[in-house]
CSV table of C-alpha atoms in Angstrom, one decimal:
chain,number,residue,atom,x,y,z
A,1,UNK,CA,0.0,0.0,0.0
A,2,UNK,CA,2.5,2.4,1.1
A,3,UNK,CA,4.6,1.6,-2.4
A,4,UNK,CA,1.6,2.5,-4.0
A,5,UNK,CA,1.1,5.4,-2.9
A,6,UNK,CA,4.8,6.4,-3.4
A,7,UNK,CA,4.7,5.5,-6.7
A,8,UNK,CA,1.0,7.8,-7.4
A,9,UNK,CA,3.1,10.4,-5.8
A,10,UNK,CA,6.1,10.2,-7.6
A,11,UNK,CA,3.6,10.3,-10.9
A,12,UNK,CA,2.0,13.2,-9.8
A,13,UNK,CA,5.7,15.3,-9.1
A,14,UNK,CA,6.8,14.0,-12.6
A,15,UNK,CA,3.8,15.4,-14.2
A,16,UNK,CA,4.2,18.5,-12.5
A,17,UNK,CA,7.8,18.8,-13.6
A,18,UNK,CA,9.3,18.8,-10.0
A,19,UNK,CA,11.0,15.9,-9.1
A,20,UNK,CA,14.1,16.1,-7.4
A,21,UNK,CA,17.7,16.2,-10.2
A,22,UNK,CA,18.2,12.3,-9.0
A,23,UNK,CA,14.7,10.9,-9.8
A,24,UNK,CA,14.3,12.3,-13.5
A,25,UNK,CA,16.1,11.4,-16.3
A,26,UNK,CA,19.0,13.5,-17.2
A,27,UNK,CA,18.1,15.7,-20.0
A,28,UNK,CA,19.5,17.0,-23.5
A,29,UNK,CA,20.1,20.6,-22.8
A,30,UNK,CA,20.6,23.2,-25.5
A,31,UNK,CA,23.1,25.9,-23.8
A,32,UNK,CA,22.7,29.6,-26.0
A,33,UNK,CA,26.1,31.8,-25.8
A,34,UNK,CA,25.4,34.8,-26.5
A,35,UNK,CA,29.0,35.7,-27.9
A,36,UNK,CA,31.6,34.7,-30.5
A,37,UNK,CA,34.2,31.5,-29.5
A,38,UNK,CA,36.7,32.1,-27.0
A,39,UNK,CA,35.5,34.5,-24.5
A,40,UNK,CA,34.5,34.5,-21.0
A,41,UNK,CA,30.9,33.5,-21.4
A,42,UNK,CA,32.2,31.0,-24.3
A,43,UNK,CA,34.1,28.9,-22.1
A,44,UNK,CA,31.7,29.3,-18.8
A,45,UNK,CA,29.2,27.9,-20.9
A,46,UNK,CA,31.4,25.1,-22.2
A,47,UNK,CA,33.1,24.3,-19.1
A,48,UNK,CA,29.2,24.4,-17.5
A,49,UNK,CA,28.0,22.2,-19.7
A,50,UNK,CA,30.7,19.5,-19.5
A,51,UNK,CA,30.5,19.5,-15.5
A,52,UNK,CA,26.5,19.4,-16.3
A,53,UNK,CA,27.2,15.9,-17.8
A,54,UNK,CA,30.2,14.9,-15.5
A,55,UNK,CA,27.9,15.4,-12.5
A,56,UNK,CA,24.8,13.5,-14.3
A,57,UNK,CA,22.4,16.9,-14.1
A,58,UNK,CA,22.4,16.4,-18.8
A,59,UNK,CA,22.3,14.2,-20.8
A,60,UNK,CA,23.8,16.0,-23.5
A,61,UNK,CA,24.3,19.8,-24.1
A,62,UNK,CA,24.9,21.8,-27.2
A,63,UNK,CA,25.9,24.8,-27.8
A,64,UNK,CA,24.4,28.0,-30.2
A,65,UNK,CA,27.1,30.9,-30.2
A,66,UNK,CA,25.7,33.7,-31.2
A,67,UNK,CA,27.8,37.0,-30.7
A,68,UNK,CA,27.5,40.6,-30.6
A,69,UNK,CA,26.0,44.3,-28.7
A,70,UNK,CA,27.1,42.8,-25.3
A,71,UNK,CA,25.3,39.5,-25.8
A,72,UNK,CA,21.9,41.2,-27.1
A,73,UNK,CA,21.5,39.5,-30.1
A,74,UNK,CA,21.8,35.8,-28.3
A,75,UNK,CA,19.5,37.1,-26.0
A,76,UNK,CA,16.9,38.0,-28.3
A,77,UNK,CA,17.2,34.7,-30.2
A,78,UNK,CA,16.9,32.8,-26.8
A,79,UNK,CA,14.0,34.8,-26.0
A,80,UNK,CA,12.5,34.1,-29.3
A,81,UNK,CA,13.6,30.5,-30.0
A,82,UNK,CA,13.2,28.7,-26.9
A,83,UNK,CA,9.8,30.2,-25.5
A,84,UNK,CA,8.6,27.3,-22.7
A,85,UNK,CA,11.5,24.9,-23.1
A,86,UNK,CA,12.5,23.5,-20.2
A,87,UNK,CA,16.1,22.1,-21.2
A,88,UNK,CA,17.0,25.4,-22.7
A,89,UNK,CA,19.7,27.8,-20.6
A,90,UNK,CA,21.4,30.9,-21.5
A,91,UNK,CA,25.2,32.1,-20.0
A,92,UNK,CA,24.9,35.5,-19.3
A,93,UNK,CA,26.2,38.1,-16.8
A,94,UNK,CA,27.2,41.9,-15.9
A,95,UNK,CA,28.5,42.6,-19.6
A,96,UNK,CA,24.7,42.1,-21.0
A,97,UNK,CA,23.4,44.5,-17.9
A,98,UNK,CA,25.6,46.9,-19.4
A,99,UNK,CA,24.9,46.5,-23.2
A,100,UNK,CA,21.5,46.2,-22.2
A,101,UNK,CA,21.9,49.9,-20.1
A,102,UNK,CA,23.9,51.4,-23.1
A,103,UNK,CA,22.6,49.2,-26.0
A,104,UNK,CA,18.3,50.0,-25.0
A,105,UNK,CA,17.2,47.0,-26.7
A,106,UNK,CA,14.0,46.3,-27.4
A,107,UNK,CA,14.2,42.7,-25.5
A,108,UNK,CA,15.3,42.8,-21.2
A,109,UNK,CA,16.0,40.0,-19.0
A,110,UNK,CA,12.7,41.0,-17.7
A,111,UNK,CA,11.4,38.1,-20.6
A,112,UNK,CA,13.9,35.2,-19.7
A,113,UNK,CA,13.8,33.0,-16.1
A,114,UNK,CA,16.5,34.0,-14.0
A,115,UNK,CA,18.2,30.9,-12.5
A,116,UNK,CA,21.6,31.5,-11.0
A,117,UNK,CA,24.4,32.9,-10.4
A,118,UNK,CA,27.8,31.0,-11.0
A,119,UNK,CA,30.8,33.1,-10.3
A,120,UNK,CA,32.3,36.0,-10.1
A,121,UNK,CA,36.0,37.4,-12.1
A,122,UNK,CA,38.0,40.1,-12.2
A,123,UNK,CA,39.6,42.2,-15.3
A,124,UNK,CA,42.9,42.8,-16.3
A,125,UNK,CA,44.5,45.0,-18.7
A,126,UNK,CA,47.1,44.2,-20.4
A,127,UNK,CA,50.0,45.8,-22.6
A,128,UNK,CA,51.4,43.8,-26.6
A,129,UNK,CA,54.6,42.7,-25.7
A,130,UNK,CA,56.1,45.4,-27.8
A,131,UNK,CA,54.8,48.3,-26.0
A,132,UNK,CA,56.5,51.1,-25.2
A,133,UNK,CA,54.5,51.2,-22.4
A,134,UNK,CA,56.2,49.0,-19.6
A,135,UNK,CA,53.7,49.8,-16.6
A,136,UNK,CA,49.9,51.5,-15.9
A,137,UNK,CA,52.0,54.7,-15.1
A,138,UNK,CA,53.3,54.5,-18.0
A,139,UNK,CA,49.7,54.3,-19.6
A,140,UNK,CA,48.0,56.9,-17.7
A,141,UNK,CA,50.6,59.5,-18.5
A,142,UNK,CA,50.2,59.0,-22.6
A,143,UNK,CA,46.4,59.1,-21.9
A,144,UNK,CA,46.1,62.4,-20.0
A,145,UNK,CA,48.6,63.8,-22.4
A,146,UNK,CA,46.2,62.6,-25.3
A,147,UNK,CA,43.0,60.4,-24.5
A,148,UNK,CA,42.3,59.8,-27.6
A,149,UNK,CA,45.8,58.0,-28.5
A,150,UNK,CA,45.1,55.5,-25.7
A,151,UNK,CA,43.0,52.5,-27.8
A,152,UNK,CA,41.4,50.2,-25.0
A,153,UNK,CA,40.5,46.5,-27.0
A,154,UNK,CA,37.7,44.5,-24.7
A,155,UNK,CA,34.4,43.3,-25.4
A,156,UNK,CA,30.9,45.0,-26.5
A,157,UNK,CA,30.5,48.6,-25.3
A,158,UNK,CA,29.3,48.9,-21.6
A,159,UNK,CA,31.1,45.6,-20.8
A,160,UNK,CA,33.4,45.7,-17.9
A,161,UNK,CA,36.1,46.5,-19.3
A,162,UNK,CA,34.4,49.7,-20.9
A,163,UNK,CA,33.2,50.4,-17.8
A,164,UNK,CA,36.4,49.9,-16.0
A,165,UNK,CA,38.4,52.4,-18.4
A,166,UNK,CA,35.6,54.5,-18.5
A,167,UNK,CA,35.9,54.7,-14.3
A,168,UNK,CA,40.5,54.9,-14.7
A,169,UNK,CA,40.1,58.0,-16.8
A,170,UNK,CA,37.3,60.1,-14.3
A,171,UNK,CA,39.4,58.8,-11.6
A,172,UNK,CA,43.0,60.7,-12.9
A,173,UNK,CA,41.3,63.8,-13.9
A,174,UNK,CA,40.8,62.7,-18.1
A,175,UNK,CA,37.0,63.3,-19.5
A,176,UNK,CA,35.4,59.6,-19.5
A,177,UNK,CA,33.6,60.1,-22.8
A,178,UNK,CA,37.1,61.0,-24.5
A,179,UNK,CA,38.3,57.4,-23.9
A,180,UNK,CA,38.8,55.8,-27.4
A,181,UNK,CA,36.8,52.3,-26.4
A,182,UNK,CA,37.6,49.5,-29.2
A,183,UNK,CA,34.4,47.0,-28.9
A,184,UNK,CA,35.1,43.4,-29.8
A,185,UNK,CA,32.3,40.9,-30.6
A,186,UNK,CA,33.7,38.1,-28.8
A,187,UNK,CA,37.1,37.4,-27.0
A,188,UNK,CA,38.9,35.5,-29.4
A,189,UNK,CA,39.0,38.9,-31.7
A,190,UNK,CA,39.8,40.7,-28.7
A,191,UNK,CA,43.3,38.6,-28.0
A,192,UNK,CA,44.4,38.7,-31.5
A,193,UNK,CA,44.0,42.8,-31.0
A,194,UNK,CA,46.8,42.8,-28.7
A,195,UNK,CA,48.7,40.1,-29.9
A,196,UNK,CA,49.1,41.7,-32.9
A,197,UNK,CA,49.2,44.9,-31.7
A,198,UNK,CA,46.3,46.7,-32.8
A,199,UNK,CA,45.5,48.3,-29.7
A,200,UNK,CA,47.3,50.1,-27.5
A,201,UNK,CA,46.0,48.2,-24.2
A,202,UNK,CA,43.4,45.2,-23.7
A,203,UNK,CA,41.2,43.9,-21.3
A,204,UNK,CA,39.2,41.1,-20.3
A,205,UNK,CA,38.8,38.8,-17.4
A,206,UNK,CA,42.0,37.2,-15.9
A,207,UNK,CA,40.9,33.9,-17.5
A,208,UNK,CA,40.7,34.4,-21.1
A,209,UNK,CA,44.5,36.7,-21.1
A,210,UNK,CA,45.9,33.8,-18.1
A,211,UNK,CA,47.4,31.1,-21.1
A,212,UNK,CA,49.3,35.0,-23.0
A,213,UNK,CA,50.2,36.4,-20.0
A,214,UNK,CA,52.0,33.4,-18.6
A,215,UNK,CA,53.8,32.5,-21.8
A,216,UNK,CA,54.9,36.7,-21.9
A,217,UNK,CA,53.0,37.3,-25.0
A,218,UNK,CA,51.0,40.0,-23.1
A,219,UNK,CA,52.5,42.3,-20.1
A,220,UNK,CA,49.7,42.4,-17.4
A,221,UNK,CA,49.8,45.9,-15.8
A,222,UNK,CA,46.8,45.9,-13.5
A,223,UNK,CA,43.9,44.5,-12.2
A,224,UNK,CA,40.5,45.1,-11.1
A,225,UNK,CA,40.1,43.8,-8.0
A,226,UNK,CA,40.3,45.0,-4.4
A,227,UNK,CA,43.5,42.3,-2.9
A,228,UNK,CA,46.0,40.8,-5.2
A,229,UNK,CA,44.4,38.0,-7.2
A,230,UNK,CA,45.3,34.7,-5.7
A,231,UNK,CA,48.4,33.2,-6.8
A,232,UNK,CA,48.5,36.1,-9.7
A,233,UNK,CA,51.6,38.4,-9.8
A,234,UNK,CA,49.7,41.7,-10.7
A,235,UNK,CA,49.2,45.1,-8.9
A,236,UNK,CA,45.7,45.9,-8.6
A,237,UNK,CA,44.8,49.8,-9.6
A,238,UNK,CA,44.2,50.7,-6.2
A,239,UNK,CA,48.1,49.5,-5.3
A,240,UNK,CA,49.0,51.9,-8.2
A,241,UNK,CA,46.4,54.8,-6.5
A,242,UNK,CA,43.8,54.5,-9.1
A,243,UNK,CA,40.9,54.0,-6.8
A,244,UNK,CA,38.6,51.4,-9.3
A,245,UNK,CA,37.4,48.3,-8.2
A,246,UNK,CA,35.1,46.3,-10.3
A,247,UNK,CA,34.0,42.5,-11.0
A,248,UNK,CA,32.5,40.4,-13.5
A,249,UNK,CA,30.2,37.7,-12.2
A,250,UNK,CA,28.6,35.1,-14.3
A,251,UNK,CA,25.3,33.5,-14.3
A,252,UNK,CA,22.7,31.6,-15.8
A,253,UNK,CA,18.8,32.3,-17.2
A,254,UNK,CA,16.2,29.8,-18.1
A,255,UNK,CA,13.6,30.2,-21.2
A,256,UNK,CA,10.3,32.5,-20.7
A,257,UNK,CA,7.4,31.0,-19.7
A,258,UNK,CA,8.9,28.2,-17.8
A,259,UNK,CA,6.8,26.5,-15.1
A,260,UNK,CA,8.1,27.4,-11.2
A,261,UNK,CA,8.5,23.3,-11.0
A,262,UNK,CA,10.8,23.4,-14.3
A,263,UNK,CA,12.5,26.2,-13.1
A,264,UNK,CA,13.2,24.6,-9.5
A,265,UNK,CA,14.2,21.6,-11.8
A,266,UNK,CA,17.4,23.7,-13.7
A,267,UNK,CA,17.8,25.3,-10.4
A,268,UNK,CA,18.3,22.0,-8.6
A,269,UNK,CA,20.3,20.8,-11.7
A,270,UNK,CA,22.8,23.4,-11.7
A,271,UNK,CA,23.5,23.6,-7.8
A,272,UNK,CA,24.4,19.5,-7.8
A,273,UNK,CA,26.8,20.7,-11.1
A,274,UNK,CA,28.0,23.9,-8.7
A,275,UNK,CA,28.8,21.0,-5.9
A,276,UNK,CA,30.7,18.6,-8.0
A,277,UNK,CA,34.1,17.7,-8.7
A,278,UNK,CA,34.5,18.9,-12.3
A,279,UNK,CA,33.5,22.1,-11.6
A,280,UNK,CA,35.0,23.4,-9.0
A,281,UNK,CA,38.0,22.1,-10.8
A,282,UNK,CA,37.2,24.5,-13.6
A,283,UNK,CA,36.8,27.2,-11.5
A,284,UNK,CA,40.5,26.9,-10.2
A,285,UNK,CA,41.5,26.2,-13.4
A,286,UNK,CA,39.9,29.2,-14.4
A,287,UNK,CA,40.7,31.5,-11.0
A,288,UNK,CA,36.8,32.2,-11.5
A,289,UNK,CA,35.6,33.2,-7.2
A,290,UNK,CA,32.7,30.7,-6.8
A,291,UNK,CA,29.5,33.1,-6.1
A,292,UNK,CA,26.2,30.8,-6.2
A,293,UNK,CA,23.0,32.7,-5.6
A,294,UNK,CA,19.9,31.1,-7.1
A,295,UNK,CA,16.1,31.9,-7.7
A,296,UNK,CA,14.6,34.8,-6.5
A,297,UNK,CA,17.6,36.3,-4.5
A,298,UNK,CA,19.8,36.0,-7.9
A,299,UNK,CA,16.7,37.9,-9.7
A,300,UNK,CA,17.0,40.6,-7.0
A,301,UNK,CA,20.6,40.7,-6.9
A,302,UNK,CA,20.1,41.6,-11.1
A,303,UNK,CA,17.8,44.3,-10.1
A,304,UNK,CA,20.3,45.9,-7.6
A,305,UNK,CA,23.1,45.2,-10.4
A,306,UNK,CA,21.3,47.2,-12.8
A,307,UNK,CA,20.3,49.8,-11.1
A,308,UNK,CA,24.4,50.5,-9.7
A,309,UNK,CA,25.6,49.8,-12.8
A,310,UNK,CA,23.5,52.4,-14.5
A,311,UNK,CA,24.6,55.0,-11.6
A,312,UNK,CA,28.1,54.1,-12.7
A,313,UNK,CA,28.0,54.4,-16.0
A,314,UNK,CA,25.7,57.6,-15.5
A,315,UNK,CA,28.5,59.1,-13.3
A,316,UNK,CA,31.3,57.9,-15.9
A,317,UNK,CA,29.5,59.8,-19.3
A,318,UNK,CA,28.5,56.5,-20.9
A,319,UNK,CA,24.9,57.2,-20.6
């Protein structure tokens, strides 16, 4: 009797979409990146969607890269493509909030599920190899002398590396709207900018310069974070008395029109990936700060994030 009952029980959560991760069959995600190969979000999503398997939360997982304005175009493809799929997840985090902010698209967040947040990274900018630039001093002097000589390579406009030169120049005395702010649609184009020279500094998060900067073929001159980054041999701009401080976390939204039981479903799927092995591994591969937040405190942690981000790039002349 009692088995019986389980069993009608069991039937009914299924139907409803909210059995727990290790009573439902793993499923065949599709994961949307909303940028071009071999940036940030490219390889969180990658790396997300192997642990996904390695932990048993997917079946399988492929992967749509579609690039450009700060990851608004993927996000208006996901919004119009996967409308009530359950096994559909975008990679997303503070560089859409700020293309989105600068960008005004027609399509928000407010039309996707948010699910969670994964991690959190700093930026770093770096220097070609050939510079004549040897340090940030070195930098800053050139761009007070003529801000418009400086070229900063990063990602979309109002990423955080926009941002973050946007906030360097206000904060030694250069006008922030005379920065000269080359956008990149994806990181891949970015590195082979300041590998081959074509701008005058770069930057990105730590972990898509880490593989050029160790083998010397950039020269890391600062970073964004508040301490030293662990194990990473890199003044941050505060040491060099540039009082900036910003970070890039990552996260994760679901498709509109999900049901609260599908949603708790990817939630639940993603927190047993957050706990396992592979992906923690990935994050110290990676140096990515491990930052879960899920559900409705991740969707109010968004609001908040929009809302300072705006002030910031109010205050800096981007909007």
């Amino acid at each position: 009797m009692r088995r019986a009952i389980f069993l009608k029980s069991l039937a009914a959560m299924a139907a409803a979409g909210v059995l727990p991760v290790s009573a439902q069959k793993a499923a065949a995600l599709k994961m949307m990146i909303p940028a071009n190969p071999g940036g940030g979000w490219d390889s969180t999503g990658r790396a997300l969607g192997k642990a996904m398997q390695d932990a048993g939360a997917a079946a399988s997982v492929s992967y749509d890269n579609r690039g450009g304005a700060a990851g608004i175009i993927g996000l208006a493809q996901f919004v119009n493509a996967s409308k009530g799929d359950p096994n559909a997840l975008m990679v997303m985090g503070a560089v859409m909030l700020g293309g989105i902010i600068a960008g005004r698209p027609p399509v928000g967040l407010d039309k996707v599920t948010p699910l969670a947040r994964l991690t959190s990274e700093y930026n770093v900018f770096v220097l070609p190899v050939d510079s004549p630039h040897k340090t940030m001093k070195d930098l800053l002097e050139q761009l007070k002398k003529d801000p418009g000589s400086v070229k900063w390579g990063g990602g979309s406009r109002g990423s955080t590396e926009h941002i973050a030169a946007a906030m360097i120049a206000r904060a030694v005395g250069v006008d922030p709207a005379k920065i000269n702010f080359v956008a990149f649609r994806g990181g891949g184009e970015a590195i082979a900018a300041v590998l081959g020279g074509n701008v005058t500094v770069g930057g990105s998060g730590y972990s898509e310069f880490a593989e050029y900067i160790a083998a010397g073929k950039m020269r890391a001159v600062g970073v964004t974070s508040g301490t030293r980054l662990k194990g990473v041999n890199v003044p941050t701009l505060k040491e060099q008395g540039i009082d900036v401080e910003i970070g890039n976390w990552r996260g994760v939204y679901g498709a509109p029109g999900i049901t609260d039981g599908q949603r708790k479903v990817l939630i639940d799927a993603l927190h047993r990936t957050f706990k396992h092995p592979a992906w923690q591994d990935q994050m110290d591969k990676n140096r990515w700060t491990p930052a879960w937040l899920a559900g409705d405190e991740f969707a109010h942690f968004v609001d908040a994030e929009f809302a300072s981000l705006r002030a910031t790039m109010a205050k800096s002349g981007m909007v």
